[in-house]
Amino acid sequence: MTLWGGRFKDPLSEIAFRFSSSLDVDKRLFREDIAGSVAHVHMLGAQGILTADEVSALAGALEAVRKDIESGGLNPKGAEDIHSFIEEELRRRIGEVAGKLHTGRSRNDQIALDERLYIRAAVQSLTAALKRLQRTLLEQAERHADTILPGFTHLQHAQPVLLAHHLLAYVEMLARDSSRFADCLRRANLSPLGAGAAAGTSFLLDRKRVADELGFDGIVANSMDAVSDRDALIEFVSDAAIAMVHLSRLAEELVLWSSSEFGFCEIADAFTTGSSLMPQKKNPDMAELIRGKSSRVIGDLVALLTLLKGLPLAYNRDLQEDKPPLFDAHDTLESSLLVLSEMLAHVTFGTERMRNAANEGYTTATDLAEYLVRKGMAFRDAHRAAGEIVRYAIESRKPLSQLTFDEFRRFAPLAESDVLSAVDVPQSIQQKKSAGSTSPAEVLRQISFWRSQLQ
Ligand code: ARG
């Protein structure tokens, strides 16, 4: 049975019904849907539109349906969508009075409400999951407050950095991800209920009361906007896509660093897989999957943007297609955060390999140039002299730290005996002074800042 038979002579064809039913997807909104219905019923009672008996019959049956779906005793199937299913189930349980539930309401404002409630809960759990990954990163950073590795630009050795500094860069990214979700919620946490199909209703509904009961900050002001826009979803999925891109970059580093060429880390057995053919293999599949799943969430965002872009106001059935990308983006981000947190907690860093690598590739050439500036050269001249020294060192197959004082002097007469400590890798890190740099003092400051933030 459908909710709209009166105008039709013939029933919907079986294939059209199956094609258009969204129940398999939207049944996961049953809690939100029932919470919205209960608040609607309470309000109808307070406004004198329903009697107290009708209110208690409807609200009681709605709660009972919720409990039965939760316990698995009732499995939503055979209806057009979750709204139809619940109303049909109410009719089975309490008869005719079930038909009064939908007074002053449309599925158009109902689904918009369900989705906003869903986003609110999703933001809460994602924020907790983001925080959990931040904590894991922070714990590894604390463990590696003096582990040195080469920082890369263009994937070429650039300058020595502390591993803690590298990891804390991700803590910053994830903090912005959380704040984007909070910002999304600021706009999304408004109730569309009472907008009806598009034009509002002739019943004197108390929209504000419904909004308050459901914990919204207010109501969506325009009824047409309330039922037709989905920018709350676009924003949520966009925030999820940005977060997934951050996770993907971290996952990529785990893939790269765990290769034998790098040897910068080892992922625990519990988070790696073998090959069905090559017995020696230990593959970073979880990290690769996180990298791969980020493209799914980007696809979810594109799906929503293209779904909306050509739609005239107000509600169009196209909008039913908004749920798979919303759910997929949420599920994918949440499971990726969980796996990455657990996996990262069980990564062992190859500190010796990192330290040795930091000594290769002339990573302190910039420190040499800055040293010469301190001795009185203009930066451009110092840069050229340091470049000549690097070229000479490459030709003589020596690292900068093994050049003699005289060799430095040949290219930079201003150099004094302390030049040797200027090109020392640990010194390079010690000497950093700018705020936000990789100097040990700055890194310890960041660690204690995040420790207090993430408590
Ligand atoms: N299942 C629909 C959706 O998700 C419900 C909205 C109302 N449907 C309708 N034909 N007006 O968009």
Coordinates of C-alpha atoms and ligand atoms in Angstrom, one line a residue:
M1 CA 0.0 0.0 0.0
T2 CA 1.2 3.6 -0.7
L3 CA 0.3 6.8 1.2
W4 CA -1.2 8.4 -1.9
G5 CA -3.7 6.0 -3.6
G6 CA -6.9 8.2 -3.9
R7 CA -6.3 9.9 -7.2
F8 CA -5.3 6.8 -9.0
K9 CA -7.4 4.2 -10.9
D10 CA -4.6 1.7 -11.3
P11 CA -1.9 0.7 -8.9
L12 CA 1.8 1.4 -9.5
S13 CA 3.5 -1.2 -11.6
E14 CA 5.6 -3.7 -9.8
I15 CA 8.8 -2.7 -11.6
A16 CA 8.1 1.0 -11.0
F17 CA 7.6 0.3 -7.3
R18 CA 10.8 -1.6 -7.1
F19 CA 12.7 1.0 -9.1
S20 CA 11.4 3.9 -6.9
S21 CA 11.5 2.3 -3.4
S22 CA 14.2 3.8 -1.2
L23 CA 13.4 1.7 1.9
D24 CA 16.6 -0.4 1.7
V25 CA 18.6 2.7 1.9
D26 CA 16.6 5.1 4.1
K27 CA 15.6 2.5 6.7
R28 CA 18.6 3.5 8.6
L29 CA 16.9 6.8 9.3
F30 CA 14.2 5.1 11.4
R31 CA 15.3 6.7 14.7
E32 CA 15.4 10.2 13.2
D33 CA 12.1 9.7 11.5
I34 CA 10.4 8.5 14.7
A35 CA 11.9 11.2 16.8
G36 CA 10.6 13.8 14.3
S37 CA 7.1 12.2 14.3
V38 CA 7.0 12.1 18.1
A39 CA 7.8 15.8 18.3
H40 CA 5.3 16.6 15.6
V41 CA 2.6 14.7 17.5
H42 CA 3.4 16.4 20.8
M43 CA 3.1 19.8 19.0
L44 CA -0.2 18.8 17.3
G45 CA -1.6 18.0 20.8
A46 CA -0.3 21.2 22.3
Q47 CA -2.0 23.2 19.5
G48 CA -5.3 21.4 20.0
I49 CA -5.1 19.7 16.6
L50 CA -5.0 16.3 18.2
T51 CA -6.7 15.1 21.4
A52 CA -4.6 14.0 24.4
D53 CA -5.7 10.4 23.7
E54 CA -4.7 10.6 20.1
V55 CA -1.3 12.0 21.1
S56 CA -0.6 9.2 23.6
A57 CA -1.8 6.5 21.2
L58 CA 0.4 7.8 18.4
A59 CA 3.5 8.6 20.5
G60 CA 3.3 5.3 22.4
A61 CA 3.0 3.3 19.1
L62 CA 5.9 5.2 17.5
E63 CA 8.1 4.4 20.5
A64 CA 7.1 0.8 20.3
V65 CA 7.9 0.6 16.6
R66 CA 11.3 2.2 17.3
K67 CA 12.1 -0.4 20.0
D68 CA 11.0 -3.3 17.7
I69 CA 13.2 -2.1 14.8
E70 CA 16.1 -1.6 17.2
S71 CA 15.7 -5.1 18.7
G72 CA 15.5 -6.6 15.2
G73 CA 12.0 -7.9 15.9
L74 CA 10.6 -5.7 13.1
N75 CA 12.4 -5.5 9.8
P76 CA 11.4 -2.6 7.5
K77 CA 10.5 -4.0 4.1
G78 CA 7.8 -3.9 1.4
A79 CA 7.1 -0.2 1.6
E80 CA 8.0 2.8 -0.6
D81 CA 10.3 4.4 2.0
I82 CA 10.9 4.5 5.8
H83 CA 8.1 7.1 6.3
S84 CA 5.5 4.9 4.6
F85 CA 6.7 1.9 6.4
I86 CA 6.4 3.4 9.8
E87 CA 2.9 4.9 9.1
E88 CA 1.7 1.5 7.7
E89 CA 3.1 -0.2 10.8
L90 CA 1.2 2.3 13.0
R91 CA -2.0 1.6 11.2
R92 CA -1.5 -2.1 11.8
R93 CA -1.0 -1.5 15.5
I94 CA -3.5 1.3 16.4
G95 CA -5.8 1.5 13.4
E96 CA -7.4 4.6 12.0
V97 CA -5.8 7.1 14.4
A98 CA -2.5 6.4 12.6
G99 CA -3.9 8.5 9.7
K100 CA -3.8 11.6 11.9
L101 CA 0.0 11.6 12.3
H102 CA 0.6 13.2 9.0
T103 CA -1.6 16.3 9.7
G104 CA 0.2 19.4 8.5
R105 CA 3.2 17.4 7.3
S106 CA 4.6 16.1 4.0
R107 CA 7.3 13.5 3.4
N108 CA 9.2 16.4 1.8
D109 CA 9.7 18.3 5.1
Q110 CA 9.9 14.9 7.0
I111 CA 12.9 13.6 5.0
A112 CA 14.6 17.0 5.2
L113 CA 14.3 16.8 8.9
D114 CA 15.5 13.3 9.2
E115 CA 18.6 14.2 7.2
R116 CA 19.5 17.1 9.4
L117 CA 19.1 15.0 12.5
Y118 CA 21.3 12.4 10.9
I119 CA 24.0 14.9 10.1
R120 CA 23.9 16.1 13.7
A121 CA 24.6 12.7 15.1
A122 CA 27.2 12.0 12.4
V123 CA 29.1 15.1 13.2
Q124 CA 29.2 14.1 16.8
S125 CA 30.6 10.7 16.2
L126 CA 33.1 11.9 13.5
T127 CA 34.3 14.6 15.8
A128 CA 35.1 12.0 18.4
A129 CA 36.8 9.8 15.8
L130 CA 38.9 12.7 14.5
K131 CA 40.0 13.4 18.1
R132 CA 41.0 9.8 18.6
L133 CA 43.3 9.9 15.6
Q134 CA 44.7 13.2 16.8
R135 CA 45.5 11.5 20.1
T136 CA 47.2 8.6 18.4
L137 CA 49.3 11.0 16.3
L138 CA 50.2 13.0 19.4
E139 CA 51.2 9.9 21.3
Q140 CA 53.6 8.9 18.5
A141 CA 54.9 12.5 18.4
E142 CA 55.6 12.4 22.1
R143 CA 57.5 9.1 21.6
H144 CA 59.5 10.7 18.7
A145 CA 60.2 14.2 20.1
D146 CA 63.9 13.8 19.1
T147 CA 63.7 11.4 16.1
I148 CA 65.2 13.2 13.1
L149 CA 64.2 12.5 9.5
P150 CA 64.7 14.3 6.2
G151 CA 61.8 16.6 5.4
F152 CA 60.9 16.3 1.7
T153 CA 59.9 18.8 -1.0
H154 CA 59.3 17.3 -4.5
L155 CA 59.9 14.0 -2.7
Q156 CA 63.6 15.0 -2.7
H157 CA 65.5 15.4 0.6
A158 CA 65.0 19.0 1.7
Q159 CA 65.8 19.8 5.3
P160 CA 66.1 17.8 8.5
V161 CA 62.9 17.8 10.7
L162 CA 61.7 16.1 13.8
L163 CA 59.3 13.2 13.3
A164 CA 57.1 14.8 16.0
H165 CA 56.9 17.9 13.8
H166 CA 55.8 15.9 10.8
L167 CA 53.1 14.0 12.8
L168 CA 51.8 17.2 14.4
A169 CA 51.2 18.7 10.9
Y170 CA 48.4 16.1 10.6
V171 CA 47.1 16.9 14.1
E172 CA 46.6 20.5 12.8
M173 CA 44.8 19.3 9.6
L174 CA 42.5 17.1 11.6
A175 CA 41.7 20.0 14.0
R176 CA 40.6 22.0 10.9
D177 CA 38.5 19.1 9.8
S178 CA 36.7 19.0 13.1
S179 CA 36.1 22.8 13.0
R180 CA 34.7 22.5 9.5
F181 CA 32.2 19.9 10.7
A182 CA 31.2 22.2 13.7
D183 CA 30.7 25.0 11.2
C184 CA 28.5 22.8 9.0
L185 CA 26.4 22.0 12.0
R186 CA 25.9 25.7 12.8
R187 CA 24.0 26.1 9.6
A188 CA 22.4 22.6 9.5
N189 CA 21.0 22.5 13.0
L190 CA 17.6 24.2 12.0
S191 CA 14.3 22.4 11.7
P192 CA 12.6 22.2 8.3
L193 CA 9.5 20.6 9.8
G194 CA 6.3 22.5 9.2
A195 CA 7.3 23.5 5.7
G196 CA 4.8 20.9 4.4
A197 CA 5.2 19.9 0.8
A198 CA 6.5 23.3 -0.2
A199 CA 4.1 26.1 0.7
G200 CA 3.5 25.6 4.5
T201 CA 0.1 24.6 5.8
S202 CA -3.2 26.1 7.0
F203 CA -2.8 24.4 10.4
L204 CA -1.4 26.7 13.1
L205 CA 1.7 24.6 13.7
D206 CA 4.2 25.6 16.3
R207 CA 7.4 25.0 14.4
K208 CA 9.5 26.5 17.1
R209 CA 8.2 24.0 19.7
V210 CA 9.1 21.1 17.4
A211 CA 12.6 22.6 16.9
D212 CA 13.1 23.0 20.6
E213 CA 12.0 19.5 21.4
L214 CA 14.4 18.1 18.8
G215 CA 17.3 20.2 20.0
F216 CA 17.5 22.5 17.0
D217 CA 18.8 26.0 17.2
G218 CA 15.8 27.3 15.3
I219 CA 13.7 26.8 12.2
V220 CA 14.4 27.0 8.5
A221 CA 12.8 30.4 7.6
N222 CA 11.4 29.7 4.1
S223 CA 9.2 26.6 3.4
M224 CA 10.4 26.2 -0.2
D225 CA 14.0 26.4 0.8
A226 CA 13.3 24.0 3.7
V227 CA 12.2 21.2 1.4
S228 CA 14.3 21.7 -1.6
D229 CA 17.8 22.6 -0.6
R230 CA 20.4 20.0 0.4
D231 CA 23.4 22.2 1.0
A232 CA 23.6 20.9 4.5
L233 CA 24.4 17.5 2.9
I234 CA 26.8 19.0 0.4
E235 CA 28.6 20.8 3.2
F236 CA 28.8 17.7 5.3
V237 CA 30.1 15.5 2.5
S238 CA 32.5 18.2 1.4
D239 CA 33.9 18.3 4.9
A240 CA 34.2 14.5 4.8
A241 CA 36.0 14.6 1.4
I242 CA 38.5 17.1 2.8
A243 CA 39.1 15.0 5.8
M244 CA 39.5 11.9 3.6
V245 CA 42.1 13.7 1.5
H246 CA 44.1 14.3 4.7
L247 CA 43.8 10.7 5.7
S248 CA 44.8 9.7 2.2
R249 CA 48.0 11.7 2.4
L250 CA 48.9 10.1 5.7
A251 CA 48.1 6.7 4.4
E252 CA 50.2 7.3 1.3
E253 CA 53.2 8.2 3.6
L254 CA 52.7 4.9 5.5
V255 CA 52.7 3.1 2.1
L256 CA 55.8 4.9 1.0
W257 CA 57.7 4.8 4.3
S258 CA 57.0 1.1 4.8
S259 CA 58.6 0.2 1.5
S260 CA 62.1 -1.4 1.7
E261 CA 63.5 1.6 -0.3
F262 CA 62.5 3.9 2.5
G263 CA 62.4 1.6 5.6
F264 CA 61.1 4.5 7.7
C265 CA 58.4 2.4 9.3
E266 CA 56.9 -1.0 9.8
I267 CA 53.2 -1.5 10.1
A268 CA 52.2 -4.3 12.5
D269 CA 51.2 -7.7 11.1
A270 CA 47.6 -7.1 12.3
F271 CA 47.2 -4.3 9.8
T272 CA 49.0 -5.8 6.8
T273 CA 48.2 -8.6 4.4
G274 CA 50.2 -11.3 2.5
S275 CA 50.2 -12.4 -1.1
S276 CA 48.4 -15.5 -2.4
L277 CA 51.4 -16.1 -4.6
M278 CA 54.6 -14.4 -3.2
P279 CA 55.3 -15.9 0.2
Q280 CA 57.6 -13.1 1.3
K281 CA 55.1 -10.3 0.9
K282 CA 53.8 -8.0 3.6
N283 CA 51.5 -5.4 2.0
P284 CA 50.1 -2.2 3.5
D285 CA 46.6 -2.9 2.2
M286 CA 44.7 -0.9 4.9
A287 CA 46.7 2.2 4.1
E288 CA 46.1 1.7 0.4
L289 CA 42.4 1.2 1.0
I290 CA 42.1 4.4 2.9
R291 CA 43.9 6.2 0.0
G292 CA 41.5 4.4 -2.4
K293 CA 38.4 5.1 -0.4
S294 CA 39.1 8.8 -0.4
S295 CA 38.2 8.8 -4.1
R296 CA 34.8 7.3 -3.2
V297 CA 34.0 10.2 -0.9
I298 CA 35.2 12.8 -3.5
G299 CA 32.7 11.0 -5.8
D300 CA 30.0 11.3 -3.2
L301 CA 30.5 15.0 -3.2
V302 CA 30.4 15.3 -6.9
A303 CA 27.2 13.2 -7.0
L304 CA 25.5 15.6 -4.6
L305 CA 26.6 18.7 -6.4
T306 CA 25.4 17.4 -9.8
L307 CA 22.2 16.1 -8.2
L308 CA 21.3 19.6 -7.1
K309 CA 22.6 21.8 -9.9
G310 CA 19.8 21.6 -12.4
L311 CA 16.8 21.2 -10.0
P312 CA 14.0 23.7 -10.2
L313 CA 12.3 24.6 -6.8
A314 CA 11.0 23.0 -4.8
Y315 CA 11.0 19.2 -4.0
N316 CA 11.9 16.8 -6.9
R317 CA 12.1 13.0 -6.5
D318 CA 15.7 13.3 -7.7
L319 CA 16.5 14.3 -4.1
Q320 CA 15.8 10.7 -3.0
E321 CA 19.3 10.0 -4.5
D322 CA 20.9 12.2 -1.9
K323 CA 21.0 9.5 0.7
P324 CA 23.5 6.9 -0.7
P325 CA 26.3 9.5 -1.0
L326 CA 25.5 11.0 2.4
F327 CA 25.7 7.6 4.2
D328 CA 28.6 6.4 2.2
A329 CA 30.7 9.5 3.0
H330 CA 29.9 9.2 6.7
D331 CA 30.6 5.4 6.8
T332 CA 33.8 5.6 4.8
L333 CA 35.3 8.5 6.8
E334 CA 34.3 6.9 10.1
S335 CA 35.7 3.5 9.3
S336 CA 38.9 5.0 7.8
L337 CA 39.5 7.0 11.0
L338 CA 39.0 4.0 13.1
V339 CA 41.4 1.8 11.1
L340 CA 44.0 4.5 10.7
S341 CA 44.0 5.3 14.5
E342 CA 44.5 1.6 15.4
M343 CA 47.1 1.0 12.6
L344 CA 49.1 4.1 13.5
A345 CA 49.2 3.2 17.1
H346 CA 50.9 0.0 15.9
V347 CA 53.5 1.5 13.6
T348 CA 57.1 1.2 14.5
F349 CA 59.3 3.9 13.1
G350 CA 62.7 3.1 11.7
T351 CA 64.5 5.8 13.6
E352 CA 68.0 4.8 12.5
R353 CA 67.1 4.7 8.8
M354 CA 65.5 8.1 9.2
R355 CA 68.5 9.6 10.9
N356 CA 70.9 8.2 8.2
A357 CA 68.6 9.5 5.5
A358 CA 68.6 12.9 7.1
N359 CA 72.4 12.9 6.7
E360 CA 72.2 12.1 3.0
G361 CA 71.2 14.5 0.2
Y362 CA 72.9 17.6 1.6
T363 CA 70.0 18.5 3.8
T364 CA 71.9 21.2 5.7
A365 CA 72.9 23.2 2.6
T366 CA 70.3 25.8 3.6
D367 CA 71.8 26.0 7.1
L368 CA 75.2 26.6 5.4
A369 CA 73.8 29.5 3.4
E370 CA 72.1 31.0 6.5
Y371 CA 75.4 30.6 8.4
L372 CA 77.1 32.7 5.7
V373 CA 74.5 35.3 5.9
R374 CA 75.1 35.6 9.7
K375 CA 78.8 36.1 8.8
G376 CA 77.9 39.1 6.6
M377 CA 77.0 37.8 3.1
A378 CA 73.8 38.8 1.3
F379 CA 71.5 35.8 1.1
R380 CA 71.7 35.5 -2.7
D381 CA 75.5 35.4 -2.6
A382 CA 75.4 33.0 0.3
H383 CA 73.0 30.7 -1.6
R384 CA 75.4 30.6 -4.6
A385 CA 78.5 29.9 -2.4
A386 CA 76.6 27.1 -0.6
G387 CA 75.5 25.7 -4.0
E388 CA 79.1 25.6 -5.2
I389 CA 80.2 23.9 -2.0
V390 CA 77.4 21.3 -2.5
R391 CA 78.5 20.7 -6.1
Y392 CA 82.1 20.3 -5.0
A393 CA 81.1 17.9 -2.2
I394 CA 79.0 15.8 -4.7
E395 CA 82.0 15.6 -7.0
S396 CA 84.3 14.6 -4.2
R397 CA 81.7 12.1 -3.0
K398 CA 81.5 13.4 0.5
P399 CA 78.8 14.7 2.7
L400 CA 79.1 18.3 3.9
S401 CA 80.0 17.2 7.3
Q402 CA 83.2 15.6 6.0
L403 CA 84.5 18.7 4.2
T404 CA 87.5 20.4 5.9
F405 CA 87.5 23.9 7.0
D406 CA 89.9 24.8 4.2
E407 CA 87.5 23.4 1.6
F408 CA 84.7 25.6 2.9
R409 CA 87.0 28.6 2.8
R410 CA 87.8 28.0 -0.9
F411 CA 84.2 28.9 -1.8
A412 CA 83.3 31.1 1.2
P413 CA 86.2 33.1 2.6
L414 CA 83.9 34.4 5.4
A415 CA 83.6 30.9 6.8
E416 CA 85.1 30.3 10.2
S417 CA 85.8 27.1 12.2
D418 CA 82.3 27.0 13.5
V419 CA 81.1 26.3 9.9
L420 CA 81.4 22.6 10.7
S421 CA 78.8 22.7 13.3
A422 CA 76.5 24.8 11.0
V423 CA 76.2 21.8 8.6
D424 CA 75.6 19.3 11.4
V425 CA 72.1 17.7 11.1
P426 CA 71.0 17.9 14.8
Q427 CA 72.4 21.4 14.9
S428 CA 70.2 22.3 11.9
I429 CA 67.1 21.5 14.0
Q430 CA 68.5 23.1 17.2
Q431 CA 69.2 26.3 15.4
K432 CA 65.7 26.9 14.1
K433 CA 64.1 29.9 15.7
S434 CA 60.9 30.9 13.9
A435 CA 57.5 30.2 15.4
G436 CA 56.0 27.0 14.2
S437 CA 59.4 25.6 13.1
T438 CA 60.9 22.2 13.8
S439 CA 63.1 23.4 16.6
P440 CA 62.9 21.2 19.7
A441 CA 61.5 24.0 21.8
E442 CA 58.8 24.8 19.3
V443 CA 57.9 21.1 18.9
L444 CA 57.7 20.6 22.6
R445 CA 55.5 23.7 22.9
Q446 CA 53.1 22.2 20.2
I447 CA 53.1 18.9 21.9
S448 CA 52.0 20.4 25.2
F449 CA 49.5 22.6 23.5
W450 CA 47.8 19.6 21.8
R451 CA 48.1 17.5 25.0
S452 CA 45.9 20.1 26.8
Q453 CA 43.6 20.5 23.8
L454 CA 43.0 16.8 23.4
Q455 CA 42.4 15.8 27.0
Ligands
ARG1 N1 11.7 8.9 -0.2 C1 11.6 10.3 -0.5 C2 13.0 11.0 -0.5 O1 13.8 10.5 0.1 C3 10.6 10.9 0.4 C4 10.2 12.3 0.1 C5 8.9 12.6 -0.5 N2 8.5 11.9 -1.7 C6 7.7 12.3 -2.6 N3 7.3 11.6 -3.6 N4 7.2 13.6 -2.5 O2 13.2 12.1 -1.1

